[in-house]
mmCIF file of C-alpha atoms and ligand atoms in Angstrom:
data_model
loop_
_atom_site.group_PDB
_atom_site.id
_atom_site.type_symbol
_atom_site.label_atom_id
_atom_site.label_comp_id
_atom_site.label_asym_id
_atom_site.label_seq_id
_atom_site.Cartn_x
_atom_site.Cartn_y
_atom_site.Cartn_z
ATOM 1 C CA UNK A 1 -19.711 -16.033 -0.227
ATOM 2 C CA UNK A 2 -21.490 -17.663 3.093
ATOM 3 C CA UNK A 3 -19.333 -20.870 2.393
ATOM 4 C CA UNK A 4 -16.188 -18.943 1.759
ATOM 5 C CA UNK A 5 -16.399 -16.823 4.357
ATOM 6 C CA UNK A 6 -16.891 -19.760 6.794
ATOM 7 C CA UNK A 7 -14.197 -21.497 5.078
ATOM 8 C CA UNK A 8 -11.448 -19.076 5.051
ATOM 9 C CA UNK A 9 -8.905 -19.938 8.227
ATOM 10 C CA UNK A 10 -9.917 -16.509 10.470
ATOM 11 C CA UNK A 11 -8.338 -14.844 13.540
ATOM 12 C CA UNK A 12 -10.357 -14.345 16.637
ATOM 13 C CA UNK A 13 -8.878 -11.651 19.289
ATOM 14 C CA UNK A 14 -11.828 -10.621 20.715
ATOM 15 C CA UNK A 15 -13.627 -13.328 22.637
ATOM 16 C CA UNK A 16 -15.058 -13.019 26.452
ATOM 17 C CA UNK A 17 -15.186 -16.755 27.464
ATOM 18 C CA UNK A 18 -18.203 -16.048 28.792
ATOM 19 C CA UNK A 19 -19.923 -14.847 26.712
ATOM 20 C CA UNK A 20 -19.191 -17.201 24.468
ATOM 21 C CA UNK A 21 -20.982 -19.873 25.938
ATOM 22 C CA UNK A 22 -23.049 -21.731 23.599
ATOM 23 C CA UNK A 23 -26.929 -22.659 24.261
ATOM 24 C CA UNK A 24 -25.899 -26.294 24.262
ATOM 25 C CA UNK A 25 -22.854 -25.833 27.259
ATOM 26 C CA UNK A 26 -25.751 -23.405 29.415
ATOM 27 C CA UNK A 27 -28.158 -26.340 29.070
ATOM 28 C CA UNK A 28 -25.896 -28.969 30.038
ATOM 29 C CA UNK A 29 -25.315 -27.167 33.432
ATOM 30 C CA UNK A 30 -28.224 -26.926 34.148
ATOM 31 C CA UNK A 31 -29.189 -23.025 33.108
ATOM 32 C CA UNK A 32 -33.148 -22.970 32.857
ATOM 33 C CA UNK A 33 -34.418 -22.259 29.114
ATOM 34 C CA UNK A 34 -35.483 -18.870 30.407
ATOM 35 C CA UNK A 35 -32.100 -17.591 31.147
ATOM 36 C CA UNK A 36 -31.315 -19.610 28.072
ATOM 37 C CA UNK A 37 -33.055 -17.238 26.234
ATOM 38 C CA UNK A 38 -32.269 -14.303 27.758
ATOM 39 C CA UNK A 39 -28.532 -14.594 27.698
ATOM 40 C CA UNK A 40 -29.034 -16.011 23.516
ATOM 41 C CA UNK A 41 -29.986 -12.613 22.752
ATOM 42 C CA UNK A 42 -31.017 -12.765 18.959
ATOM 43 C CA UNK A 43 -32.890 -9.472 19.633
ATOM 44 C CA UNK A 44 -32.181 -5.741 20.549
ATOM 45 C CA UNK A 45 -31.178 -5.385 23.791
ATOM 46 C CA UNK A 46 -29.160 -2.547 25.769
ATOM 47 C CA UNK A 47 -25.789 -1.676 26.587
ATOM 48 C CA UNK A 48 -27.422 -1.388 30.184
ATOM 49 C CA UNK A 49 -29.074 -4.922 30.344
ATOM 50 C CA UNK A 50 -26.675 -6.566 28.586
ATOM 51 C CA UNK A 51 -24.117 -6.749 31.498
ATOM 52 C CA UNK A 52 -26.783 -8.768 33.759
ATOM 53 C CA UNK A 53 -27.481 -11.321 31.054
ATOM 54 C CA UNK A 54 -23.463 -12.474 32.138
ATOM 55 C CA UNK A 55 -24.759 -13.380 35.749
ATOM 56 C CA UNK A 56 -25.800 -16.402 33.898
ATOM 57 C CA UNK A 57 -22.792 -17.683 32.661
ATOM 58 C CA UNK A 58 -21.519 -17.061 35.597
ATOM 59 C CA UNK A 59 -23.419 -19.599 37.274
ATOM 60 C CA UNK A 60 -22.637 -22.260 34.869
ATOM 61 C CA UNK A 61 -18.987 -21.530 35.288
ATOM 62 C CA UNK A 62 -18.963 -21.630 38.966
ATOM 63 C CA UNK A 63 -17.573 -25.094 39.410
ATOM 64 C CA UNK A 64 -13.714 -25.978 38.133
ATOM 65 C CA UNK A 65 -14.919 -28.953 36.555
ATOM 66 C CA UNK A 66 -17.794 -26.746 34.363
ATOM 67 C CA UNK A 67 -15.884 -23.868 33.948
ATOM 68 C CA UNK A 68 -12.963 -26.552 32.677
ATOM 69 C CA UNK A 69 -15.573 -27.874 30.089
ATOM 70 C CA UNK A 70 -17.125 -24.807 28.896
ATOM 71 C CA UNK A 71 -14.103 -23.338 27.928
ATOM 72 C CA UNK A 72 -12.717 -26.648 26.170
ATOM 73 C CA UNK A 73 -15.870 -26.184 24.431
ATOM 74 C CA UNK A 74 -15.815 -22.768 23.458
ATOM 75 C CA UNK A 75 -12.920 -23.353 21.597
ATOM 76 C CA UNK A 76 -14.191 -26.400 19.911
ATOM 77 C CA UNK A 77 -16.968 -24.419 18.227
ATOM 78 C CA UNK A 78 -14.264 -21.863 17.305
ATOM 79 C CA UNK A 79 -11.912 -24.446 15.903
ATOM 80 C CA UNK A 80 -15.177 -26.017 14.095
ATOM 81 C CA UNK A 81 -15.875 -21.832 12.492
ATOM 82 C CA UNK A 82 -12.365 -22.320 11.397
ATOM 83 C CA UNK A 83 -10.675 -19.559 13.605
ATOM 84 C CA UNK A 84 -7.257 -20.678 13.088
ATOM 85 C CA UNK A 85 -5.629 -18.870 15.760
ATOM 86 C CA UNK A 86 -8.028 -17.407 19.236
ATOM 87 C CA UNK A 87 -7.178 -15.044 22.274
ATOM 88 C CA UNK A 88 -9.425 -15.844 24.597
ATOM 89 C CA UNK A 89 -10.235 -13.317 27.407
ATOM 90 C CA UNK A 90 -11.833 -13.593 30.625
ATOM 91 C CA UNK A 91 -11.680 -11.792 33.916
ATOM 92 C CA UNK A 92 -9.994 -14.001 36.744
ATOM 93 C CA UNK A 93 -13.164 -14.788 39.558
ATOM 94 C CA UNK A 94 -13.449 -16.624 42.570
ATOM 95 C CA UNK A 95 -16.393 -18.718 43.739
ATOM 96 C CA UNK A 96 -17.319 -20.677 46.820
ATOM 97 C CA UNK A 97 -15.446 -23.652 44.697
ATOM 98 C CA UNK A 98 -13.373 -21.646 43.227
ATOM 99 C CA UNK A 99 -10.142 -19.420 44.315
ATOM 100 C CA UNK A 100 -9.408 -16.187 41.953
ATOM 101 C CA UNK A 101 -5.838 -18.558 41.103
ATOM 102 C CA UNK A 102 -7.928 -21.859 40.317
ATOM 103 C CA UNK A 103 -10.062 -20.293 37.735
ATOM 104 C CA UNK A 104 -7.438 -18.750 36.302
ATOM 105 C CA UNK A 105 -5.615 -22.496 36.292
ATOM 106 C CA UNK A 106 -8.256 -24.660 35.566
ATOM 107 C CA UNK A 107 -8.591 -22.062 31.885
ATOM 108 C CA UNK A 108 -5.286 -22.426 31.381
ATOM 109 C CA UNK A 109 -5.332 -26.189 31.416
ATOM 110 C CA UNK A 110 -8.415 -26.268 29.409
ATOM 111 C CA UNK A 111 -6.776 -24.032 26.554
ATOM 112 C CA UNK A 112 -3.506 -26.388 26.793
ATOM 113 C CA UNK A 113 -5.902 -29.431 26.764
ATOM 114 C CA UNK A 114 -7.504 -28.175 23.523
ATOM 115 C CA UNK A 115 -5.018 -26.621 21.372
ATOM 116 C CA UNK A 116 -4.020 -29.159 18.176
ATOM 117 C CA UNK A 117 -3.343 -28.355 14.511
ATOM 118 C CA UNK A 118 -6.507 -27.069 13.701
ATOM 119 C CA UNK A 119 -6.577 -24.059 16.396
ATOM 120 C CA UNK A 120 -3.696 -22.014 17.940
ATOM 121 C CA UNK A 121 -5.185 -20.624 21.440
ATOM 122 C CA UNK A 122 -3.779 -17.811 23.657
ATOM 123 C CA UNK A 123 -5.508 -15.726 27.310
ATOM 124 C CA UNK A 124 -6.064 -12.440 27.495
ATOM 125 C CA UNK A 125 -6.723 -11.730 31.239
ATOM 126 C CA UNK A 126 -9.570 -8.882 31.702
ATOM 127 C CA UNK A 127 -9.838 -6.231 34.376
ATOM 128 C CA UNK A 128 -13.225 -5.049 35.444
ATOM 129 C CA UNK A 129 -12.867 -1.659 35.537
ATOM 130 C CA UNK A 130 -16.305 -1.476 37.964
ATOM 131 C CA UNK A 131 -13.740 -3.052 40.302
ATOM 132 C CA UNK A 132 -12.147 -1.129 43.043
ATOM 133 C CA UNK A 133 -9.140 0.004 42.442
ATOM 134 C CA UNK A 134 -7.646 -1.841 45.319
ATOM 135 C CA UNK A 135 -9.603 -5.020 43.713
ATOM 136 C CA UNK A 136 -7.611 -3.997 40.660
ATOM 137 C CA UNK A 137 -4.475 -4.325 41.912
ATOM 138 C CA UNK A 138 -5.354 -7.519 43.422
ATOM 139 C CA UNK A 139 -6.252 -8.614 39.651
ATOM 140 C CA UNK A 140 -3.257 -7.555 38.339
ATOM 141 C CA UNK A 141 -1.401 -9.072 40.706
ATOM 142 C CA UNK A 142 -3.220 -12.488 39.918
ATOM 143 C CA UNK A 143 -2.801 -11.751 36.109
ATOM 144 C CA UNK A 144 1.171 -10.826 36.577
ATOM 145 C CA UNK A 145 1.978 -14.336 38.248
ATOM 146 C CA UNK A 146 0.215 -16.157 35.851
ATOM 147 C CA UNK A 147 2.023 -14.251 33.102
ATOM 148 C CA UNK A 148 4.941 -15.292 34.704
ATOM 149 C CA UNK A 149 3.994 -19.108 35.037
ATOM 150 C CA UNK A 150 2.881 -19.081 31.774
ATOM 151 C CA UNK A 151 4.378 -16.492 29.098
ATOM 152 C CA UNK A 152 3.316 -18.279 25.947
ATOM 153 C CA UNK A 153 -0.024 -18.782 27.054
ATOM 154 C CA UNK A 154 -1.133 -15.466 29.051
ATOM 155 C CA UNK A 155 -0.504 -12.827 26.393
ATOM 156 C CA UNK A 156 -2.182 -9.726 27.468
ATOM 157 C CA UNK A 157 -4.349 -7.956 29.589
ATOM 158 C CA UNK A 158 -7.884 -6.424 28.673
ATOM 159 C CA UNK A 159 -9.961 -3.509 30.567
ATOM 160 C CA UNK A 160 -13.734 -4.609 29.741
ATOM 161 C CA UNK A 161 -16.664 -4.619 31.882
ATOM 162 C CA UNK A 162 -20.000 -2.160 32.011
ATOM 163 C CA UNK A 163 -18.746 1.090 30.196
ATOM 164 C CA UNK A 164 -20.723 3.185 31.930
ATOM 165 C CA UNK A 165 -19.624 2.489 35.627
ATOM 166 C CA UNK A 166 -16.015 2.355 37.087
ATOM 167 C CA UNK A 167 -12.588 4.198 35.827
ATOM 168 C CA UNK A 168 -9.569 3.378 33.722
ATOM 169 C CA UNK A 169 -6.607 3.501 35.985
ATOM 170 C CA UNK A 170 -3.299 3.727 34.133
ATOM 171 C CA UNK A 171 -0.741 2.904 36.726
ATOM 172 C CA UNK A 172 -2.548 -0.837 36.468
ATOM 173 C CA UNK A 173 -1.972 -0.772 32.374
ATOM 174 C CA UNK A 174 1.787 1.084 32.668
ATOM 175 C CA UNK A 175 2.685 -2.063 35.806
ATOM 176 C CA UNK A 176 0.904 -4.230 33.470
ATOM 177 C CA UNK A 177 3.008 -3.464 30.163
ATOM 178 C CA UNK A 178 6.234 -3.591 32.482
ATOM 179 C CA UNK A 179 5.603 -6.965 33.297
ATOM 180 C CA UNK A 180 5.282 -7.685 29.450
ATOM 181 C CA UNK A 181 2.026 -7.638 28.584
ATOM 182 C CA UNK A 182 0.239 -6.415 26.191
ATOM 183 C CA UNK A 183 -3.090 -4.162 26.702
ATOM 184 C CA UNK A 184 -5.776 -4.016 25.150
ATOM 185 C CA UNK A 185 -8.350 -1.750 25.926
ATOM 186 C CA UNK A 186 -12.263 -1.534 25.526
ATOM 187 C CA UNK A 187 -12.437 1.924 24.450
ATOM 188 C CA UNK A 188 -14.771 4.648 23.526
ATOM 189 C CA UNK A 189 -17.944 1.956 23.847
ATOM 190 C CA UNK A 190 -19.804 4.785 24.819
ATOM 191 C CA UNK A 191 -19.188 8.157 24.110
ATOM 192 C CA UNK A 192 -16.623 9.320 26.325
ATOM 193 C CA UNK A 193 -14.248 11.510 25.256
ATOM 194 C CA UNK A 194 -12.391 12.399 27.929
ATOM 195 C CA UNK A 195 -11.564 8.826 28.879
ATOM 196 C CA UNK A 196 -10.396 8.181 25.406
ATOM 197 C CA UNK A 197 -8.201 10.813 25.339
ATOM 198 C CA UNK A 198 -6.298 9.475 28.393
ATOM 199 C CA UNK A 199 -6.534 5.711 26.753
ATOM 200 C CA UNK A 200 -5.042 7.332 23.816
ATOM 201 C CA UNK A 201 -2.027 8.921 25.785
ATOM 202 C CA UNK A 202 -1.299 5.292 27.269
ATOM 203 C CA UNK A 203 -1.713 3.905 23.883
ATOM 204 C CA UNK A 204 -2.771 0.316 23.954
ATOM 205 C CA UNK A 205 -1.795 -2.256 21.402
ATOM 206 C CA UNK A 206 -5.158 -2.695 20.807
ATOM 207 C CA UNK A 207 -8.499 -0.996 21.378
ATOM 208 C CA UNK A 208 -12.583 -2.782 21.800
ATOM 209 C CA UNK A 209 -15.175 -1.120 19.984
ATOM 210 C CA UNK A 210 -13.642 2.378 19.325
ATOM 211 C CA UNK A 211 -17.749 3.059 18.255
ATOM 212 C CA UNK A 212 -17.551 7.482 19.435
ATOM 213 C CA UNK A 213 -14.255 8.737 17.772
ATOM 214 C CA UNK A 214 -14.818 9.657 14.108
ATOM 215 C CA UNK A 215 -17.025 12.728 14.142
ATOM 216 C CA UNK A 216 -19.611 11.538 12.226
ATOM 217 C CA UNK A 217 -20.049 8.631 15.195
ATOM 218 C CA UNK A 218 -20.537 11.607 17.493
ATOM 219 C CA UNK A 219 -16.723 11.888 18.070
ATOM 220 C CA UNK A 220 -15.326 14.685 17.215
ATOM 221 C CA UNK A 221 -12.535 16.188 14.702
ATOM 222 C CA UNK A 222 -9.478 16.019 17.401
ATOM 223 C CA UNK A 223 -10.143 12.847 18.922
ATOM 224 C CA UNK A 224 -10.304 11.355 15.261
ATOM 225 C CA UNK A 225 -7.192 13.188 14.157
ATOM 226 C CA UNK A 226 -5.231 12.167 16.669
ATOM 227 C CA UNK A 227 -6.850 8.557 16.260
ATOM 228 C CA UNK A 228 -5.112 8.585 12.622
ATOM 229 C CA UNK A 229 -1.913 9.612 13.792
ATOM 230 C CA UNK A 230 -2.238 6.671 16.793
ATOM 231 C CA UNK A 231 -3.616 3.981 14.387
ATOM 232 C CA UNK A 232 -4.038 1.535 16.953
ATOM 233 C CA UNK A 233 -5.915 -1.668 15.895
ATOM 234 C CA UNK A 234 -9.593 -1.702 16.495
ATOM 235 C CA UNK A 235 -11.283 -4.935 17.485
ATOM 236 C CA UNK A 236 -15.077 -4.636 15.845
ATOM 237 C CA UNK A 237 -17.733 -6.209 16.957
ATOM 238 C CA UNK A 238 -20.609 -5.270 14.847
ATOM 239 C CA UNK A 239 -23.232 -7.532 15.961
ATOM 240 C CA UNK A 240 -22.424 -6.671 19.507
ATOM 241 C CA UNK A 241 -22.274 -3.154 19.093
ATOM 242 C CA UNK A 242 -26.603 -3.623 16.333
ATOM 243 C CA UNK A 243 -27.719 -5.798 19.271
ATOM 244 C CA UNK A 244 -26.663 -3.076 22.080
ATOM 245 C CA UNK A 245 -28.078 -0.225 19.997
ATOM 246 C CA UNK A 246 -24.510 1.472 20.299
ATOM 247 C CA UNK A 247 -24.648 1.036 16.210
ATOM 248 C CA UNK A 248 -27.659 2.435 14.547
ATOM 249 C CA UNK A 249 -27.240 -0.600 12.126
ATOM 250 C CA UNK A 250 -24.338 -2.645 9.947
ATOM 251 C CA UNK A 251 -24.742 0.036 7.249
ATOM 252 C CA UNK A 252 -23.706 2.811 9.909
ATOM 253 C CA UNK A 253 -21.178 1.188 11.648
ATOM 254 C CA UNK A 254 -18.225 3.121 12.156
ATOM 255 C CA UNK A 255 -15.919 0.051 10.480
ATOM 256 C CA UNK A 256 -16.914 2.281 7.476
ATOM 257 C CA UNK A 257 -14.673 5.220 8.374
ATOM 258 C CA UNK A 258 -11.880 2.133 8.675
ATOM 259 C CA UNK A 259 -12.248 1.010 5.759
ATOM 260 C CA UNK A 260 -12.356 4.712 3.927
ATOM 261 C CA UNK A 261 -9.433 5.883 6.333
ATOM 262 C CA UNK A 262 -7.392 2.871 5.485
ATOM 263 C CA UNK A 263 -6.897 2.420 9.052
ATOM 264 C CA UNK A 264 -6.194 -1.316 10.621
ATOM 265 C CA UNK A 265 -8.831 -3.164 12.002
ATOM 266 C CA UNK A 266 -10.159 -6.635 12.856
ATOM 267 C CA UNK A 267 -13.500 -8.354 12.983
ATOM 268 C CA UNK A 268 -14.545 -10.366 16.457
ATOM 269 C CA UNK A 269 -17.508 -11.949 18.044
ATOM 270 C CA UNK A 270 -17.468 -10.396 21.091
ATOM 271 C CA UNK A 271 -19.577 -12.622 22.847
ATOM 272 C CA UNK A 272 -21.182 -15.543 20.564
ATOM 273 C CA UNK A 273 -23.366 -17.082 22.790
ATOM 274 C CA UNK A 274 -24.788 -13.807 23.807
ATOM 275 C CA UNK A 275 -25.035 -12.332 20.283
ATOM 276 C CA UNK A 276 -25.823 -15.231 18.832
ATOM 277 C CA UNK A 277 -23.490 -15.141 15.913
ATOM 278 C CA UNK A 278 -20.218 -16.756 14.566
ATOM 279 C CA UNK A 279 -16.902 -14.978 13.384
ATOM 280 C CA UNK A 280 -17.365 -16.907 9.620
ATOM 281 C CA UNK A 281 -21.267 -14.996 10.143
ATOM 282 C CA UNK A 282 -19.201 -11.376 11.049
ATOM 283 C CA UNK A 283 -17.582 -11.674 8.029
ATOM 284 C CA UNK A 284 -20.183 -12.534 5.534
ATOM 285 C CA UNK A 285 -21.899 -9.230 7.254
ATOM 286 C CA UNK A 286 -18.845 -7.269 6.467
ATOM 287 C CA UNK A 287 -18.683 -8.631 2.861
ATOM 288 C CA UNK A 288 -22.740 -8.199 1.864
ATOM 289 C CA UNK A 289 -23.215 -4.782 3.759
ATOM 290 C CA UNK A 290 -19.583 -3.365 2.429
ATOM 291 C CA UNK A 291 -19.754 -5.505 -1.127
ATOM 292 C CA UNK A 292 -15.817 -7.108 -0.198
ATOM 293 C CA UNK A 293 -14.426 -9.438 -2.124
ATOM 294 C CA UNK A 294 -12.853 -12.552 -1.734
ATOM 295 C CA UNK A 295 -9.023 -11.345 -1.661
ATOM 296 C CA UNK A 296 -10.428 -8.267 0.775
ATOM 297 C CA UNK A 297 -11.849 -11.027 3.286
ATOM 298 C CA UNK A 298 -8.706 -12.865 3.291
ATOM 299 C CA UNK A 299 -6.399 -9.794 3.671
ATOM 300 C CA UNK A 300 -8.232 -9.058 7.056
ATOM 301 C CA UNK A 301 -7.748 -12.727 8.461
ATOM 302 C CA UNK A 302 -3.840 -11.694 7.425
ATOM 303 C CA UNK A 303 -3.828 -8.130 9.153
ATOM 304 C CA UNK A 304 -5.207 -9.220 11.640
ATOM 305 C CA UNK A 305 -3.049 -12.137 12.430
ATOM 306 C CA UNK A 306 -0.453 -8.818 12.836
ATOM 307 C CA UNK A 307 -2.160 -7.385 15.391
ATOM 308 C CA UNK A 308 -2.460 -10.775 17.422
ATOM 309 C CA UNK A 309 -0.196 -11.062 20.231
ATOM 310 C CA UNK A 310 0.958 -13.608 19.089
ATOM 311 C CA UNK A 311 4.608 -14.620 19.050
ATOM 312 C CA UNK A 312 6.995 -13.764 16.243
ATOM 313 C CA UNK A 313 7.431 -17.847 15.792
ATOM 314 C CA UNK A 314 3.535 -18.001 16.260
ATOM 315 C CA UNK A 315 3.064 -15.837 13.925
ATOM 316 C CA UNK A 316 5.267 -17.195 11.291
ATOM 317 C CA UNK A 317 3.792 -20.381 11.737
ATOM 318 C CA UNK A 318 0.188 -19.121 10.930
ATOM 319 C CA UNK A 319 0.645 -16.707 8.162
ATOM 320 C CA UNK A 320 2.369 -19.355 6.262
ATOM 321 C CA UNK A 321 -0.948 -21.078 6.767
ATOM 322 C CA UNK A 322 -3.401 -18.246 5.651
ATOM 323 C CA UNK A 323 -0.342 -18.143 2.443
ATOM 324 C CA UNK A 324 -1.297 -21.639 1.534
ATOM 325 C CA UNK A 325 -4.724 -21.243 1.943
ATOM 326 C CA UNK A 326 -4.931 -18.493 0.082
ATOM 327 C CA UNK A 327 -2.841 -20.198 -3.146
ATOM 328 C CA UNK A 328 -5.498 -22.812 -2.634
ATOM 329 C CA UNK A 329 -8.796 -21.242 -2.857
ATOM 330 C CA UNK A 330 -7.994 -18.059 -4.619
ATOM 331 C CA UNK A 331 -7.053 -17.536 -8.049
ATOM 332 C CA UNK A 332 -5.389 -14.770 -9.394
ATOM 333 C CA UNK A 333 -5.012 -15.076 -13.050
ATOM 334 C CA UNK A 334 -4.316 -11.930 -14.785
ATOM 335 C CA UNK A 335 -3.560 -8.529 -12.759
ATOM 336 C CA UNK A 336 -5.549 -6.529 -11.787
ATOM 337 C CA UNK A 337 -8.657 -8.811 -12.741
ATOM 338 C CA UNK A 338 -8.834 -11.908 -10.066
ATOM 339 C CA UNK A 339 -11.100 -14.866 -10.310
ATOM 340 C CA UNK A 340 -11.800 -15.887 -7.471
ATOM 341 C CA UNK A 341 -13.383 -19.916 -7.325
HETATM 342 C C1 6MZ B 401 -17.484 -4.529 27.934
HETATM 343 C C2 6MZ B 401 -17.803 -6.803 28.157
HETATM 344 C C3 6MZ B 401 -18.601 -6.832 26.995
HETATM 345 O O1 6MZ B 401 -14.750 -12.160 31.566
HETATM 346 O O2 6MZ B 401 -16.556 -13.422 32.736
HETATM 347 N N1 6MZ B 401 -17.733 -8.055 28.642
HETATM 348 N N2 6MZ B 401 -17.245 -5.658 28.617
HETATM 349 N N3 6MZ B 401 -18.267 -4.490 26.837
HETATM 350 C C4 6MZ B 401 -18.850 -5.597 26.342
HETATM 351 N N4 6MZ B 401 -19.675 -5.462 25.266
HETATM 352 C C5 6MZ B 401 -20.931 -6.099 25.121
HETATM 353 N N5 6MZ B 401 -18.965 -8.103 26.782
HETATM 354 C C6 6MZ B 401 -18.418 -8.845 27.792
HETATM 355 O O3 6MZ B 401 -16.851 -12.681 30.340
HETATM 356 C C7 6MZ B 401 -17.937 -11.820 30.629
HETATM 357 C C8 6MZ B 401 -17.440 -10.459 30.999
HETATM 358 O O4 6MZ B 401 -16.801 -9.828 29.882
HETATM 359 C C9 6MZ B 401 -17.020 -8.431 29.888
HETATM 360 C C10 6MZ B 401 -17.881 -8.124 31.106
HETATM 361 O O5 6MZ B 401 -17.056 -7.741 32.174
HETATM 362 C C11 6MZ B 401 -18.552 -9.470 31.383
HETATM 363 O O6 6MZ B 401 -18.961 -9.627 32.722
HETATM 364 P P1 6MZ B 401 -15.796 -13.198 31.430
HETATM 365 O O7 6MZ B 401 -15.300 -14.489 30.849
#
């Protein structure tokens, strides 16, 4: 199942660039092996202390021409996990090298400069919601040119950032969605309730984490009906969400209500570098600690290729790929019984 579930062609659409960064890319710019090892958390850490361990990406990304390379190599090692198709997302910065417009540009030309036939690559812009509003807007108004400049690439917009500080504004997401592009929102990372409600009234395309919503996740009855009417895709990060203590453990992660519910989701990394883990290792997770089969691993690379923002023709293109693939490498021979080789 380990080499299946590496092999299968999977759909990454929740990625922070940095926090993506590999060991190897922090060590080539120079990052000391301390900060190495704090931002490669393999242990427990805390939703609190995770949001520091960023500062040292940061560094490494301050300069065009790192920043430029990191992110051509954060989607080689994606590419090389065989994630067919990737939204990257990362919140538009500026540095004393850097203006907020060059980082965005020099991403863009890495993701152009790496896309081939292996790996299909799209940005998701990200708002920091402990930004000022007024900083917001500024964002926004950053994220709406380049959406402009650059509609196949710049897909959507993300609100991510320390859940614990700073506010959801929803004039940003309603401007935002006007200016066609789709939201997706970190949501209900903590337990929150009455900021999900008003996430839920926007209704993003897509939701992060969703971890305090079903009642038995400390959400409660309403919230989760109203979830079930909604059925917005969730983005899970389980890793993430074990490592930040947010998840008691893989066994009693909410993805279980999900699954039980019948309600769409997807699997993500969140942040490899940070986390330490893989999308082919989220899925072999998902198989051993839910016992999924083959044909159940490959139907979530497919559903969640749906709730990719990804272009109709984009989208065509790639499920006739995960088709193939799937004629390939599984067998059905007799309904209901599959063999899967
Ligand atoms: C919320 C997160 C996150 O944008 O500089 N980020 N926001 N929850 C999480 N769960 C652990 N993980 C990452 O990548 C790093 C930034 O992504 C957001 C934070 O704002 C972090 O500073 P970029 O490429």
């Amino acid at each position: 199942m380990e080499t299946f579930c590496s092999k299968l062609p999977k759909i990454e659409l929740h990625a922070h660039l940095n926090g993506s960064l590999s060991r190897e890319t922090l060590k080539k710019f120079g990052c000391a092996d301390n900060d190495i090892l704090e931002y490669n958390q393999a242990k427990q850490t805390t939703l609190d202390q995770v949001f520091d361990i960023f500062k040292i990406a940061h560094q490494a990304t301050s300069t065009k021409q790192n920043l430029y390379e990191s992110t051509v190599k954060v989607i080689e090692e994606f590419a090389s996990d065989n994630v067919i198709y990737l939204e990257l997302r990362t919140t538009p910065r500026k540095e004393a090298d850097m203006t907020e417009d060059e980082y965005v540009e020099t991403v863009i030309k890495a993701l152009l400069d790496s896309e081939s036939s292996d790996i299909m690559v799209k940005l998701i812009l990200s708002i920091d919601r402990r930004h000022t509003y007024d900083q917001q807007v500024e964002t926004l108004k950053t994220i709406i040119k380049y959406k402009k400049l650059y509609p196949d690439v710049v897909r959507g917009i993300d609100l991510s950032g320390d859940p614990t500080k700073g506010a959801f504004f929803r004039d940003i997401f309603e401007k935002a969605r006007r200016n066609e592009l789709f939201v997706a929102m970190h949501c209900a990372e903590i337990k929150n309730d009455a900021e999900v409600m008003e996430m839920f009234d926007f209704k993003p395309d897509r939701l992060g984490h969703a971890t305090f919503i079903h009642p038995d996740f400390q959400g409660s009855a309403e919230l989760w009906e109203l979830y079930t009417k909604l059925q917005i895709p969730v983005e899970f990060c389980l890793t993430s969400n074990v490592v930040c203590l947010t998840s008691k453990s893989y066994q009693e992660h909410h993805v279980r209500e999900w699954m039980k519910a019948n309600m769409p989701f997807c699997l993500s990394t969140d942040d490899k570098g940070v986390f330490d883990t893989t999308l082919s290792n989220e899925f072999r997770i998902v198989q051993q600690t839910f016992s999924l089969n083959k044909e159940e691993l490959w139907k979530i690379s497919k559903n969640t290729l749906s709730y990719s923002f990804a272009t109709d023709r984009d989208k065509n293109v790639l499920n006739e790929k995960l088709d193939k693939w799937k004629l390939a490498n599984i067998k059905i021979l007799k309904h209901p019984y599959y063999i899967c080789l």
